[in-house]
Amino acid sequence: MERTRREVRAIGDRNTVALSVAATHALSFTFFPNWIRGLMQHQALGTLNLISDSMDACEAIMMSGEVHFLLCHFHPSAPARFEADRFPSVSVGEDVLVPLCAPSADGQPIWSLPGSAAAPVPYLAYSQASGLGRILAADQEREITHTETTLTSHLAATLMTMARNGHGVAWLPHSLAGDDESRGQLVRAGPPEFDVPIEIRLFRSLECRNRAADTLWDHLSAMSLGALVPPKSSDT
């Protein structure tokens, strides 16, 4: 029944210009606006429908055939729950998870990683519904043994506010927390080896398609291929 519903919708939408995109909360109000504005300078995208939710919810929406694309953070250690042949993807940006906390009066971090057994660092964690939480849980390069979870949320914005107010350390996307860091409202709680580089990827549903989705995908695929081709050396 679900497949039939998707097929009927696809037939009805095939010649429309409406474009539906699911995006995780953090990206929906940081990366997405500027990214989509840049794309609009090169092609008409028609009417846009943006759905913002947790990674778990976005994956469910995507697999049910309700949107054409999913925009999310990505790390190879924590892949999305999609079959590659049904949901191809392309990298559209880069980001990094940085451990941040509030500064003390002298501008130094209130807490410093990795902490100690006697004084564990209060940890503001992502819930299981969060894609960023999945990435942090799967990343094996961080050896953090002296933390104590004090709050869990699937919203990076909530963790950022709690960190800014002095409640602990949170691994926050630079795309979200960069302004707070530059203003000194948040400071690094650990050296760069605690950073987690991540991608921003766009997944495409091959079962939910229309003309606008096909055009956008062709454009992004061409851009991706162009980035992989090394420039020709000039003759001297």
mmCIF file with all atom_site columns, C-alpha atoms in Angstrom, residues 18-23 35 45 48-51 58 61-62 66-72 82 87-88 90 201-205 208 210 212-218 220:
data_model
loop_
_atom_site.group_PDB
_atom_site.id
_atom_site.type_symbol
_atom_site.label_atom_id
_atom_site.label_alt_id
_atom_site.label_comp_id
_atom_site.label_asym_id
_atom_site.label_entity_id
_atom_site.label_seq_id
_atom_site.pdbx_PDB_ins_code
_atom_site.Cartn_x
_atom_site.Cartn_y
_atom_site.Cartn_z
_atom_site.occupancy
_atom_site.B_iso_or_equiv
_atom_site.pdbx_formal_charge
_atom_site.auth_seq_id
_atom_site.auth_comp_id
_atom_site.auth_asym_id
_atom_site.auth_atom_id
_atom_site.pdbx_PDB_model_num
ATOM 1  C CA . ALA A 1 18  ? 7.396  21.596 -6.403  1.00 0.00 ? 18  ALA A CA 1
ATOM 2  C CA . LEU A 1 19  ? 10.549 20.408 -4.628  1.00 0.00 ? 19  LEU A CA 1
ATOM 3  C CA . SER A 1 20  ? 10.432 18.788 -1.187  1.00 0.00 ? 20  SER A CA 1
ATOM 4  C CA . VAL A 1 21  ? 13.530 18.632 1.016   1.00 0.00 ? 21  VAL A CA 1
ATOM 5  C CA . ALA A 1 22  ? 13.875 17.133 4.480   1.00 0.00 ? 22  ALA A CA 1
ATOM 6  C CA . ALA A 1 23  ? 16.724 18.568 6.547   1.00 0.00 ? 23  ALA A CA 1
ATOM 7  C CA . TRP A 1 35  ? 23.093 26.799 -0.017  1.00 0.00 ? 35  TRP A CA 1
ATOM 8  C CA . LEU A 1 45  ? 13.894 25.474 -8.461  1.00 0.00 ? 45  LEU A CA 1
ATOM 9  C CA . LEU A 1 48  ? 10.259 24.673 -2.198  1.00 0.00 ? 48  LEU A CA 1
ATOM 10 C CA . ASN A 1 49  ? 8.875  22.643 0.690   1.00 0.00 ? 49  ASN A CA 1
ATOM 11 C CA . LEU A 1 50  ? 11.350 22.296 3.589   1.00 0.00 ? 50  LEU A CA 1
ATOM 12 C CA . ILE A 1 51  ? 10.658 19.796 6.368   1.00 0.00 ? 51  ILE A CA 1
ATOM 13 C CA . CYS A 1 58  ? 13.926 12.644 8.304   1.00 0.00 ? 58  CYS A CA 1
ATOM 14 C CA . ILE A 1 61  ? 10.034 10.652 5.780   1.00 0.00 ? 61  ILE A CA 1
ATOM 15 C CA . MET A 1 62  ? 12.567 9.916  3.067   1.00 0.00 ? 62  MET A CA 1
ATOM 16 C CA . GLU A 1 66  ? 7.286  11.940 1.012   1.00 0.00 ? 66  GLU A CA 1
ATOM 17 C CA . VAL A 1 67  ? 10.286 14.060 -0.039  1.00 0.00 ? 67  VAL A CA 1
ATOM 18 C CA . HIS A 1 68  ? 12.696 14.199 -2.951  1.00 0.00 ? 68  HIS A CA 1
ATOM 19 C CA . PHE A 1 69  ? 15.856 14.912 -0.942  1.00 0.00 ? 69  PHE A CA 1
ATOM 20 C CA . LEU A 1 70  ? 17.362 14.663 2.526   1.00 0.00 ? 70  LEU A CA 1
ATOM 21 C CA . LEU A 1 71  ? 20.059 17.080 3.687   1.00 0.00 ? 71  LEU A CA 1
ATOM 22 C CA . CYS A 1 72  ? 22.072 15.865 6.667   1.00 0.00 ? 72  CYS A CA 1
ATOM 23 C CA . PHE A 1 82  ? 19.612 3.912  3.172   1.00 0.00 ? 82  PHE A CA 1
ATOM 24 C CA . PHE A 1 87  ? 19.111 6.595  -2.287  1.00 0.00 ? 87  PHE A CA 1
ATOM 25 C CA . PRO A 1 88  ? 22.237 7.910  -3.996  1.00 0.00 ? 88  PRO A CA 1
ATOM 26 C CA . VAL A 1 90  ? 26.388 13.675 -3.150  1.00 0.00 ? 90  VAL A CA 1
ATOM 27 C CA . ARG A 1 201 ? 25.421 15.302 2.145   1.00 0.00 ? 201 ARG A CA 1
ATOM 28 C CA . LEU A 1 202 ? 22.278 15.396 0.051   1.00 0.00 ? 202 LEU A CA 1
ATOM 29 C CA . PHE A 1 203 ? 20.486 12.070 -0.393  1.00 0.00 ? 203 PHE A CA 1
ATOM 30 C CA . ARG A 1 204 ? 18.091 11.564 -3.266  1.00 0.00 ? 204 ARG A CA 1
ATOM 31 C CA . SER A 1 205 ? 15.078 9.264  -3.463  1.00 0.00 ? 205 SER A CA 1
ATOM 32 C CA . CYS A 1 208 ? 9.985  10.165 -5.385  1.00 0.00 ? 208 CYS A CA 1
ATOM 33 C CA . ASN A 1 210 ? 9.579  15.009 -10.616 1.00 0.00 ? 210 ASN A CA 1
ATOM 34 C CA . ALA A 1 212 ? 12.437 19.795 -10.601 1.00 0.00 ? 212 ALA A CA 1
ATOM 35 C CA . ALA A 1 213 ? 14.121 17.018 -8.604  1.00 0.00 ? 213 ALA A CA 1
ATOM 36 C CA . ASP A 1 214 ? 15.690 15.522 -11.739 1.00 0.00 ? 214 ASP A CA 1
ATOM 37 C CA . THR A 1 215 ? 17.014 18.920 -12.849 1.00 0.00 ? 215 THR A CA 1
ATOM 38 C CA . LEU A 1 216 ? 18.519 19.707 -9.442  1.00 0.00 ? 216 LEU A CA 1
ATOM 39 C CA . TRP A 1 217 ? 20.133 16.284 -9.167  1.00 0.00 ? 217 TRP A CA 1
ATOM 40 C CA . ASP A 1 218 ? 21.663 16.548 -12.634 1.00 0.00 ? 218 ASP A CA 1
ATOM 41 C CA . LEU A 1 220 ? 24.591 18.736 -8.413  1.00 0.00 ? 220 LEU A CA 1
#
